[in-house]
PDB file of C-alpha atoms in Angstrom:
ATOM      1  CA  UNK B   1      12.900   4.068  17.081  1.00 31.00           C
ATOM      2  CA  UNK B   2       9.728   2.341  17.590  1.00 32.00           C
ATOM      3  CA  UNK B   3       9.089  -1.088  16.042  1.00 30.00           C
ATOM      4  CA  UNK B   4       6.197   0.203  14.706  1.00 27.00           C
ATOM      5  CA  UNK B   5       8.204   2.564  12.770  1.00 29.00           C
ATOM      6  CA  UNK B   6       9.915   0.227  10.514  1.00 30.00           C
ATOM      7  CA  UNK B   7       8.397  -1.404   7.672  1.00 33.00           C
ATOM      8  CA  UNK B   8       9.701  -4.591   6.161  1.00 31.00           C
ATOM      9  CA  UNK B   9      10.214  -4.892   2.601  1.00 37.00           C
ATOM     10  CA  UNK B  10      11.311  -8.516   1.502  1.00 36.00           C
ATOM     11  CA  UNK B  11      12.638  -8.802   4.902  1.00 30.00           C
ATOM     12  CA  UNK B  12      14.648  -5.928   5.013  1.00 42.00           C
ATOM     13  CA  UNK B  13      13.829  -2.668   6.294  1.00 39.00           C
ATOM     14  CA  UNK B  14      12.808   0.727   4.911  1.00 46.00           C
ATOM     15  CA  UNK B  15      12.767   3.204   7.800  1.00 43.00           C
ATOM     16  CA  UNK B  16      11.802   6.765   7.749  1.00 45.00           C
ATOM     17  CA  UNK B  17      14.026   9.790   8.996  1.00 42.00           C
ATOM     18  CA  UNK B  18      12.994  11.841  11.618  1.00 43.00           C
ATOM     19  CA  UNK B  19      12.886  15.973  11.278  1.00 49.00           C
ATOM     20  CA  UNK B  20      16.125  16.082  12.539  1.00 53.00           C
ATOM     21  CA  UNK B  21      18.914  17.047  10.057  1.00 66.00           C
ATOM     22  CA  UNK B  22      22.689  16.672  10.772  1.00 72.00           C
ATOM     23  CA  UNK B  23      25.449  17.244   8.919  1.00 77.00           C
ATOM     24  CA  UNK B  24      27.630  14.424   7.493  1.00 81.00           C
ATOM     25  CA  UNK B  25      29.862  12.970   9.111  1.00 76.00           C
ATOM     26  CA  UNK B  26      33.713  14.182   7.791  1.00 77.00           C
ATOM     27  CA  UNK B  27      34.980  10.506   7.097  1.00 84.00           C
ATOM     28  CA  UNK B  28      32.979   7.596   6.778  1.00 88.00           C
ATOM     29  CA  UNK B  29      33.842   3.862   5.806  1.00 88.00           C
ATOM     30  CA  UNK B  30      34.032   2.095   2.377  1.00 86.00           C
ATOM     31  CA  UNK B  31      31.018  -0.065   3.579  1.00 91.00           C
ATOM     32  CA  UNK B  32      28.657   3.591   4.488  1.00 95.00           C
ATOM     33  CA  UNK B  33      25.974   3.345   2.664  1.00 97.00           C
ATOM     34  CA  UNK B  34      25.320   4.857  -0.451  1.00 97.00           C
ATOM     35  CA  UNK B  35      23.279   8.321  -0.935  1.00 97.00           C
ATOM     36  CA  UNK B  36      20.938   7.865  -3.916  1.00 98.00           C
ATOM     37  CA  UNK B  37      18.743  11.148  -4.576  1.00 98.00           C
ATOM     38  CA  UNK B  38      15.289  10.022  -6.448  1.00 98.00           C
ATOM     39  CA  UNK B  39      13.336  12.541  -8.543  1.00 97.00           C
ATOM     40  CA  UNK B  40      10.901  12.203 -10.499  1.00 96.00           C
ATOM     41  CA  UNK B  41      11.216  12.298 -14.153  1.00 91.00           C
ATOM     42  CA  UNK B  42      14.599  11.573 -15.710  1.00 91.00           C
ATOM     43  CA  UNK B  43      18.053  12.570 -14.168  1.00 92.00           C
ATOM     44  CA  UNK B  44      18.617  15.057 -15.780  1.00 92.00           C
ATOM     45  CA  UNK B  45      18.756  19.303 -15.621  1.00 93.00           C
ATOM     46  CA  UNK B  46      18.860  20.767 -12.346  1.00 93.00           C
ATOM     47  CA  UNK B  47      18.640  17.472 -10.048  1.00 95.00           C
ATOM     48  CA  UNK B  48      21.721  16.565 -11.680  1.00 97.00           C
ATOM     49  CA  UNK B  49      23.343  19.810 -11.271  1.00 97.00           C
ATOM     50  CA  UNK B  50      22.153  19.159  -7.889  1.00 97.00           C
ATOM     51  CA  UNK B  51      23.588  15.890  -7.242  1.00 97.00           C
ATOM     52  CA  UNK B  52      27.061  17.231  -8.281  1.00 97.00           C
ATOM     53  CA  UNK B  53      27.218  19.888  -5.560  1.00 97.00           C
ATOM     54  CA  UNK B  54      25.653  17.445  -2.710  1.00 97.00           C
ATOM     55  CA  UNK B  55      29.438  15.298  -4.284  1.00 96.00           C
ATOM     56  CA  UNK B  56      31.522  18.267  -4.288  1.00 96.00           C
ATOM     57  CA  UNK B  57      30.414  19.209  -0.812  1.00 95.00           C
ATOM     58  CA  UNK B  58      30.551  15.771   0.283  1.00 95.00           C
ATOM     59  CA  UNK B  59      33.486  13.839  -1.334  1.00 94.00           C
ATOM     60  CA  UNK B  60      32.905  11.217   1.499  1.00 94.00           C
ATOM     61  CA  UNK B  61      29.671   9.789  -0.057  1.00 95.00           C
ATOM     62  CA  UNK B  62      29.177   7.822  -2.935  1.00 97.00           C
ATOM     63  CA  UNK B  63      26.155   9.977  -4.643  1.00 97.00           C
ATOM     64  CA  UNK B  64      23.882   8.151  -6.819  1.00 98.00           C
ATOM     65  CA  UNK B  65      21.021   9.684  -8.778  1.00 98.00           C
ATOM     66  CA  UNK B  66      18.209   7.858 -10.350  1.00 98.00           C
ATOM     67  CA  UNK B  67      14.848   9.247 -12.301  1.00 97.00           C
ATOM     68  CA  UNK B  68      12.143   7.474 -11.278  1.00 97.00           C
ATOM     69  CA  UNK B  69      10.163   8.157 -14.662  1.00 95.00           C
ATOM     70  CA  UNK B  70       6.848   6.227 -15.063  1.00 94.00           C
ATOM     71  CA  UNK B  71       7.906   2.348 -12.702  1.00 96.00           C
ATOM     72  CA  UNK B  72      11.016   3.460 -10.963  1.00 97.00           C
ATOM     73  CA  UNK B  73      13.044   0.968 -12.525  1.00 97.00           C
ATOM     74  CA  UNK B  74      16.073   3.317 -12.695  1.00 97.00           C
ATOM     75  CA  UNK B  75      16.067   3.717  -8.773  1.00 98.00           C
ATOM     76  CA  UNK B  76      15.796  -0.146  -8.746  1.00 98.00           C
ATOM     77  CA  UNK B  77      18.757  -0.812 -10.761  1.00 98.00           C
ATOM     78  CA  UNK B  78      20.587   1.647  -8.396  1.00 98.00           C
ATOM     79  CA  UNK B  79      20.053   0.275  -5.383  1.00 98.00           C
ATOM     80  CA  UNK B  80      21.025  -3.043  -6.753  1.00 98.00           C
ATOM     81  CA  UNK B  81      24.380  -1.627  -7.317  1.00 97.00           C
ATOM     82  CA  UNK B  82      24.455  -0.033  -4.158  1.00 97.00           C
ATOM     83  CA  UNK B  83      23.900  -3.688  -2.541  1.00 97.00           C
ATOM     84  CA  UNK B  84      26.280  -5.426  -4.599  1.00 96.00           C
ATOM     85  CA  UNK B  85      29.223  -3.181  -3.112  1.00 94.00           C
ATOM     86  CA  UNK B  86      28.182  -3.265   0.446  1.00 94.00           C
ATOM     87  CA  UNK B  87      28.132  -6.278   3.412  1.00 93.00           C
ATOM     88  CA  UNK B  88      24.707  -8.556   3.114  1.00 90.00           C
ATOM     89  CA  UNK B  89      24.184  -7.450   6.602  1.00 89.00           C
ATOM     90  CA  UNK B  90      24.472  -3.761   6.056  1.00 91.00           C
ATOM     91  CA  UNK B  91      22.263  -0.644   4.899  1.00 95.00           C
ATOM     92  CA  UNK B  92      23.392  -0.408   0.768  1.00 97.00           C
ATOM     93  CA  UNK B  93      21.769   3.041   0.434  1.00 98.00           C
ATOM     94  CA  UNK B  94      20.405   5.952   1.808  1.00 97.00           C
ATOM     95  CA  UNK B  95      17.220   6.996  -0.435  1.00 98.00           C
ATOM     96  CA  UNK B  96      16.454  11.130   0.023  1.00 98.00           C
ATOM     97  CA  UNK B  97      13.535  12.176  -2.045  1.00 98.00           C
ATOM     98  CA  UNK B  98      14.365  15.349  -3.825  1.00 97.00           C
ATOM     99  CA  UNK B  99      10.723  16.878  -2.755  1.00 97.00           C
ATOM    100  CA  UNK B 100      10.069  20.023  -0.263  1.00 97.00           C
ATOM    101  CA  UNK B 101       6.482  18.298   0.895  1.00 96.00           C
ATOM    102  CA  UNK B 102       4.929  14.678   0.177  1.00 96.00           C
ATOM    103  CA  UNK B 103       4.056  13.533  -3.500  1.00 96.00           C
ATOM    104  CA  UNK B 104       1.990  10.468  -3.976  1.00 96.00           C
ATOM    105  CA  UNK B 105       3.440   9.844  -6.997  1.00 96.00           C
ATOM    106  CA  UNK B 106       6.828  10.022  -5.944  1.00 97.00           C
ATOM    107  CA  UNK B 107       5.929   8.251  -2.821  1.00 97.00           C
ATOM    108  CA  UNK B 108       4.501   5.119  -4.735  1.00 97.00           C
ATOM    109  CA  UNK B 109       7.339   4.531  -7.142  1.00 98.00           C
ATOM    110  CA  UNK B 110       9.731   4.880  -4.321  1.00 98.00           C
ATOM    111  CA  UNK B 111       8.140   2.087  -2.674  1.00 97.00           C
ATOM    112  CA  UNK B 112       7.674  -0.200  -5.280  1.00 97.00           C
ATOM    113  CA  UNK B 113      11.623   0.136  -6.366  1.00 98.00           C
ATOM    114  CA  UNK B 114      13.005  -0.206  -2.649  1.00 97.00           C
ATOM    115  CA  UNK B 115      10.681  -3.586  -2.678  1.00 97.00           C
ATOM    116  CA  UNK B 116      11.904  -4.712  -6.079  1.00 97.00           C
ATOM    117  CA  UNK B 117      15.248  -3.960  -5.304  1.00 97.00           C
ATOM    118  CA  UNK B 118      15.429  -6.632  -2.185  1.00 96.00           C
ATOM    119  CA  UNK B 119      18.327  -4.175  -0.358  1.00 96.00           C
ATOM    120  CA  UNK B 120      18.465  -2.937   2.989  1.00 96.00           C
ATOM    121  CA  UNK B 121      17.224   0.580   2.303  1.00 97.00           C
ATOM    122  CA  UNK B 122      16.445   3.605   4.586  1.00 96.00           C
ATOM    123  CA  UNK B 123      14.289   6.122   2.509  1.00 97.00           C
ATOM    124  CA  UNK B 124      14.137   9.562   4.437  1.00 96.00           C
ATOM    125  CA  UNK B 125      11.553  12.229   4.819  1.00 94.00           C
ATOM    126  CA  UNK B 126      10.917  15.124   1.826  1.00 95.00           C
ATOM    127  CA  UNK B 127      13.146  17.655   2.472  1.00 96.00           C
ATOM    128  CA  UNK B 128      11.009  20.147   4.405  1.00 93.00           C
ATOM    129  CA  UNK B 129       9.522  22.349   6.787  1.00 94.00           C
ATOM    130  CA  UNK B 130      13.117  23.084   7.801  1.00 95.00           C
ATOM    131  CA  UNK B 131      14.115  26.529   8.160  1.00 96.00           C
ATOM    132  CA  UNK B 132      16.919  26.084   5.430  1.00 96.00           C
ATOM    133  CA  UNK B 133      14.274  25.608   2.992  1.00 97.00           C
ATOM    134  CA  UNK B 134      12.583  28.776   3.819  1.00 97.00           C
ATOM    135  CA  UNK B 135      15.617  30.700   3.672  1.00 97.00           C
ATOM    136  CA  UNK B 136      16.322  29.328  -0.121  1.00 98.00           C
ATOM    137  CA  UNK B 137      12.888  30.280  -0.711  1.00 98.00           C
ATOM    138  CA  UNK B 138      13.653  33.623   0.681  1.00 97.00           C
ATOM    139  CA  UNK B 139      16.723  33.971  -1.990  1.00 97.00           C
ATOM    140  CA  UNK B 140      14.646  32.934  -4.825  1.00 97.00           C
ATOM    141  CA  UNK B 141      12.192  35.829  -4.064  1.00 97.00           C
ATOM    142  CA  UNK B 142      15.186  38.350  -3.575  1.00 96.00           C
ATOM    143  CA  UNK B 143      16.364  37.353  -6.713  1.00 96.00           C
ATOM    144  CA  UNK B 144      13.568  38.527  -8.341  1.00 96.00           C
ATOM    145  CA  UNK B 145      13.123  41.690  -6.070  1.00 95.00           C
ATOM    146  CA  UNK B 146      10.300  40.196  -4.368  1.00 97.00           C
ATOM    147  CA  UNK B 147      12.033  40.369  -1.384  1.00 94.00           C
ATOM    148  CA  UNK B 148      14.688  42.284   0.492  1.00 89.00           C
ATOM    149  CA  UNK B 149      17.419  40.327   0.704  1.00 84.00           C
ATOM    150  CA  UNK B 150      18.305  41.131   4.743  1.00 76.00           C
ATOM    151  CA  UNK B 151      16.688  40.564   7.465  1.00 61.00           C
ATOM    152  CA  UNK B 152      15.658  43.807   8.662  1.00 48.00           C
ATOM    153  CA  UNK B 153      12.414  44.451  10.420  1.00 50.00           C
ATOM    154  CA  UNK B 154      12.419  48.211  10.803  1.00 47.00           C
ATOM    155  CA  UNK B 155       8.967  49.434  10.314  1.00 45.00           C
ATOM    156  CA  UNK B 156      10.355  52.834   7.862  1.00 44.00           C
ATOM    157  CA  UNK B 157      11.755  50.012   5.594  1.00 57.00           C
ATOM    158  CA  UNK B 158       9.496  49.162   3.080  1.00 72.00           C
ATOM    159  CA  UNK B 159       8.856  45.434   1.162  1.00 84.00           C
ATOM    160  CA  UNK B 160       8.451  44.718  -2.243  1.00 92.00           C
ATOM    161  CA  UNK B 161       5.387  43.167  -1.929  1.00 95.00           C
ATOM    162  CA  UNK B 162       2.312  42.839   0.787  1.00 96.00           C
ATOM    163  CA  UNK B 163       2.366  39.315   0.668  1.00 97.00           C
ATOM    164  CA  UNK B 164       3.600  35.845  -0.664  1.00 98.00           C
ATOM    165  CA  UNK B 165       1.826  32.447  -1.634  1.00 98.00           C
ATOM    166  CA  UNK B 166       3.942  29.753  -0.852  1.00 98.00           C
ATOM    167  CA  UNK B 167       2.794  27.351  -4.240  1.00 98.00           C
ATOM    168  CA  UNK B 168       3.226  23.362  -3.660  1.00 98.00           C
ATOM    169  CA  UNK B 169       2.834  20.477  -5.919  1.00 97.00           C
ATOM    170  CA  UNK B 170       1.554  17.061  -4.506  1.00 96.00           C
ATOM    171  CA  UNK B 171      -2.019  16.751  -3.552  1.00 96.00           C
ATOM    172  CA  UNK B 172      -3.765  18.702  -0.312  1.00 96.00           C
ATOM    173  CA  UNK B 173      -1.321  16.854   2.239  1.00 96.00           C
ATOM    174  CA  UNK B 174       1.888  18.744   0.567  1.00 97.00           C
ATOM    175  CA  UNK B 175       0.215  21.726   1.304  1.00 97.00           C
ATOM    176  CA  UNK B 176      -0.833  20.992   4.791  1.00 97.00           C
ATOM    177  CA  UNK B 177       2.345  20.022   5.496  1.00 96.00           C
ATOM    178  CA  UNK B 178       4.037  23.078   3.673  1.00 97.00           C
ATOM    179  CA  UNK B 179       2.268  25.175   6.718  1.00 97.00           C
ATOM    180  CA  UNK B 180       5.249  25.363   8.695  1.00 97.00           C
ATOM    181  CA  UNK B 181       7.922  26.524   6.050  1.00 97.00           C
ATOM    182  CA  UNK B 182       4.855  29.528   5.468  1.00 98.00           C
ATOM    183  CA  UNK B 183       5.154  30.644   8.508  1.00 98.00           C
ATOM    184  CA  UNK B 184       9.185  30.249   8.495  1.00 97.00           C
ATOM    185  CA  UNK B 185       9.426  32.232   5.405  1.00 97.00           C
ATOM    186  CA  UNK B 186       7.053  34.531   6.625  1.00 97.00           C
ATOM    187  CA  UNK B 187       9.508  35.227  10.041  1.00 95.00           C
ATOM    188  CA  UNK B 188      11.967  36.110   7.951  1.00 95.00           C
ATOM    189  CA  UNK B 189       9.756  38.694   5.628  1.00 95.00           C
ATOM    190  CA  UNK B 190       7.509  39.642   8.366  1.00 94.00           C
ATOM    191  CA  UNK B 191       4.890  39.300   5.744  1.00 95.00           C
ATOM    192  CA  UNK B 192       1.944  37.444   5.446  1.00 96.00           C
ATOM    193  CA  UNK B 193       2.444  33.552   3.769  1.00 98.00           C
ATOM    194  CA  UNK B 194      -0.745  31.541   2.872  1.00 98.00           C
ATOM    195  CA  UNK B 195      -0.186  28.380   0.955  1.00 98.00           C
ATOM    196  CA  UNK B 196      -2.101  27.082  -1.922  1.00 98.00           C
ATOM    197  CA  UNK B 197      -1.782  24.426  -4.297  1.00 98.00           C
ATOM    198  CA  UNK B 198      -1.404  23.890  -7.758  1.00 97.00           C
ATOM    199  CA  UNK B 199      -2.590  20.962  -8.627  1.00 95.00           C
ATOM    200  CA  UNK B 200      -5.345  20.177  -5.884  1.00 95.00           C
ATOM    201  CA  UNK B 201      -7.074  22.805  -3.056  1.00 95.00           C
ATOM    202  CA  UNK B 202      -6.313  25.238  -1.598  1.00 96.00           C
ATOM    203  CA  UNK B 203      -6.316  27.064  -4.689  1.00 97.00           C
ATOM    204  CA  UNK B 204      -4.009  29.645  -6.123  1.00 98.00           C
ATOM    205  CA  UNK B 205      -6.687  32.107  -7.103  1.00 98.00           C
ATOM    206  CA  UNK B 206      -8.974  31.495  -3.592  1.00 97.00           C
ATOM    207  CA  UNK B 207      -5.703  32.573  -1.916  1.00 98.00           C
ATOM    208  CA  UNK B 208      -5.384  35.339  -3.886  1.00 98.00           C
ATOM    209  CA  UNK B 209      -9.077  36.378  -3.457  1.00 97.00           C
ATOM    210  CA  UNK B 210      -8.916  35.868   0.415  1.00 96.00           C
ATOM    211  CA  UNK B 211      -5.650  38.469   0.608  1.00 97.00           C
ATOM    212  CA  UNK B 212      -6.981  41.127  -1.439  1.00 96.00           C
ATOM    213  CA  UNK B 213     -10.237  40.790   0.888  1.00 96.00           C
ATOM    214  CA  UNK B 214      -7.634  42.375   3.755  1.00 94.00           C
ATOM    215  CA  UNK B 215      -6.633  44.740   1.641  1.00 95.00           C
ATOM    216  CA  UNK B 216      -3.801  42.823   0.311  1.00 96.00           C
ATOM    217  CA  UNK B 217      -2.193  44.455  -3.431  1.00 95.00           C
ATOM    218  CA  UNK B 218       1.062  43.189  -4.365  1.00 97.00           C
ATOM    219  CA  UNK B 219       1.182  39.728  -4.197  1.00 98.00           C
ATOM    220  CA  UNK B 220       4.576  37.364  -5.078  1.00 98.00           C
ATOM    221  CA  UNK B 221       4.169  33.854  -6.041  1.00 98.00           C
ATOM    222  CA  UNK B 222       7.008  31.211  -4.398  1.00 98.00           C
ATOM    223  CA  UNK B 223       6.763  28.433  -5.729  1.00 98.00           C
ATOM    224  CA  UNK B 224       8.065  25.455  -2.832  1.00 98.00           C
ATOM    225  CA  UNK B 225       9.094  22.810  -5.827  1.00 97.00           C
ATOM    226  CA  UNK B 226      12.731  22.323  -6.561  1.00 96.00           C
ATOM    227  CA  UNK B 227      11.802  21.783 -10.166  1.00 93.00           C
ATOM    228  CA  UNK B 228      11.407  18.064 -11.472  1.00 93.00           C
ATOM    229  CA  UNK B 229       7.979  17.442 -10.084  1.00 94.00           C
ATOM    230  CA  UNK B 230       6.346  20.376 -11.227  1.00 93.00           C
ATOM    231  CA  UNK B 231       5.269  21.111 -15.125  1.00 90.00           C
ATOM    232  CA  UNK B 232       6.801  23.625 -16.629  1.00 81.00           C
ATOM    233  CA  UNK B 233       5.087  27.007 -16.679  1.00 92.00           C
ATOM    234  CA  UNK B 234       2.717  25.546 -13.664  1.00 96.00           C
ATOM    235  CA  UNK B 235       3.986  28.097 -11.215  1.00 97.00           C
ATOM    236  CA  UNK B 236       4.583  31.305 -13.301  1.00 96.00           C
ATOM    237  CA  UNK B 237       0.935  30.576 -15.425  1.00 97.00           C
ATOM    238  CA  UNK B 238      -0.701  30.254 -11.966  1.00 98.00           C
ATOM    239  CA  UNK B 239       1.284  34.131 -10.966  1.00 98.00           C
ATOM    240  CA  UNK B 240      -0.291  35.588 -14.276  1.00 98.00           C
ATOM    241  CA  UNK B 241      -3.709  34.339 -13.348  1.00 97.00           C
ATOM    242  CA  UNK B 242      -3.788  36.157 -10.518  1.00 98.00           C
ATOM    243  CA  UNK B 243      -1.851  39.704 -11.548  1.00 97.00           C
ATOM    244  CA  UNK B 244       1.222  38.231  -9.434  1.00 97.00           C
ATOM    245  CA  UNK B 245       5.071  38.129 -10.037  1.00 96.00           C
ATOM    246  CA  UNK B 246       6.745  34.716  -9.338  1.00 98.00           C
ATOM    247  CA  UNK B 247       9.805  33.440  -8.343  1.00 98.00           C
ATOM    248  CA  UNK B 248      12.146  30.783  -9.823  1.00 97.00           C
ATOM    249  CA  UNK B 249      11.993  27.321  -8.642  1.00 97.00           C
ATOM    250  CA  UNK B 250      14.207  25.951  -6.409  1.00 97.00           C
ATOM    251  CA  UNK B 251      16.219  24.411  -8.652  1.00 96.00           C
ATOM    252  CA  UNK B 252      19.910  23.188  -7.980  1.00 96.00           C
ATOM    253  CA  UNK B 253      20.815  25.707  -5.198  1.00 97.00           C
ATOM    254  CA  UNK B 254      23.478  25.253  -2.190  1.00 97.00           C
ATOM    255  CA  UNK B 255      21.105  25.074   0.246  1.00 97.00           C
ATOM    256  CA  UNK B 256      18.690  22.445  -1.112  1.00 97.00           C
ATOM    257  CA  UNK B 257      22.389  20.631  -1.580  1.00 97.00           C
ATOM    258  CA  UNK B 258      22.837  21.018   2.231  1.00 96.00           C
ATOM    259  CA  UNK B 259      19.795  19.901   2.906  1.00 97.00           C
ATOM    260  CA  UNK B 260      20.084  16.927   0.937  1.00 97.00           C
ATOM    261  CA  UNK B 261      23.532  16.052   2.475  1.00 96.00           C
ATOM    262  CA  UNK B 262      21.648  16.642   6.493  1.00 95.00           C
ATOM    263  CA  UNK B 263      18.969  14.166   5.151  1.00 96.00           C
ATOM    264  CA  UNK B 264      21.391  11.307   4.116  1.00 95.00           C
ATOM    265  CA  UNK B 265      23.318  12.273   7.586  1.00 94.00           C
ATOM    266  CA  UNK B 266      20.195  12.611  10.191  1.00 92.00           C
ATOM    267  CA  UNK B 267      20.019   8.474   8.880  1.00 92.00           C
ATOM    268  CA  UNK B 268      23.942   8.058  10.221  1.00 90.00           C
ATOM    269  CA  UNK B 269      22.999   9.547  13.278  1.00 85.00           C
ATOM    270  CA  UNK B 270      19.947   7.822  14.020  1.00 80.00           C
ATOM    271  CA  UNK B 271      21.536   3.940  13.731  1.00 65.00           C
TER     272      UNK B 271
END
């Protein structure tokens, strides 16, 4: 890693993951550092659900889960404790932000609690593109019968729908960077996946407008938001709008779990 890659914080260190994900390692010492998942809002509903199958998965790491509500406080006070049961000289905690795309929100408060905190802190990318988050995207939509559930590309076999709209949260750079899970999702449907935003542009509706103008019918909303930083109603209000079913969030599934788990491990890998 490149020195211009790390970024001091009180003298310590706070250095982005790559892409990369690996799994866990199956043992790991007293001293490894800590995994603390940071959401925002409280701790609460499905990120804590969440958290409890990343520690069932992974009874190896010492999970942490902190809120980051309105200063981040709460993710402060954890990586204290983190620090106070590790060596001076040693990464206290692992920080995976429990996003699919970039949130400056999120991003902020993250900052400004690793920097209060004074610890040796890695903080990792969102957790996508990565083509496990496409294929939990995929399962939401099935759920709903928005999707087959296979993979099957025979051309007698007919979809659901014409077409998806993968929906982010987080400003226009989420949505730039949800581009690649679009057009992993849209492998596995062999559909056509446009994203659009809901809070910023591309729009919802403008994506809408620009499939029916190819002839486009039955569209399916999938909404890329595991469910804390997203109001409630955003993503299925936004469907209605437009004359669209929508899938559930993200929510606590396995494979946002697994994902979590490769973030915290890609970090082991890297040092």
């Amino acid at each position: 890693m490149s020195e211009s890659s790390i970024l001091p914080v009180r003298g310590r260190a706070v250095r982005p993951s790559g892409r990369h994900r690996r799994p866990v390692p199956s043992q790991l010492p007293p001293e490894a550092p800590a995994l603390v998942l940071a959401t925002l809002g409280d701790a609460t509903g499905a990120v804590a659900e969440l958290a409890a199958l990343v520690q069932g998965d992974n009874p190896q790491i010492e999970v942490r889960l902190a809120g980051l509500g309105e200063d981040g406080k709460a993710l402060t006070a954890e990586l204290e404790a983190a620090a106070r049961e590790r060596p001076e000289d040693g990464v206290a905690a692992i920080v995976v932000p429990i996003l699919t795309g970039p949130h400056p929100v999120a991003d902020r408060l993250i900052a400004m609690a690793v920097a209060a905190s004074g610890a040796s802190v890695t903080v990792t990318d969102s957790l996508g593109p990565h083509p496990l988050l496409a294929e939990a995207l995929h399962i939401r939509l099935a759920e709903k019968d928005l999707a087959r559930a296979d993979r099957m590309r025979l051309l007698n076999v007919s979809s659901p729908v014409d077409a998806v709209i993968l929906a982010t949260v987080g400003g226009e750079k989420a949505a730039a960077e949800a581009q690649p899970t679009a057009v992993l999702l849209a492998s596995r449907l062999t559909l056509p996946v446009v994203v659009a935003s809901l809070d910023s542009a591309p729009a919802v509706a403008d994506a809408a407008e620009r499939l029916r103008g190819i002839g486009v019918q039955r569209i399916a909303l999938s909404p890329c938001a595991v469910g804390p930083e997203i109001d409630p109603g955003l993503a299925s209000g936004a469907a209605a709008e437009i004359g669209a079913e929508c899938a559930d969030l993200l929510g606590a599934h396995g494979l946002i779990a697994d994902l979590t788990a490769r973030a915290y491990g890609s970090v082991l890998a890297e040092d």
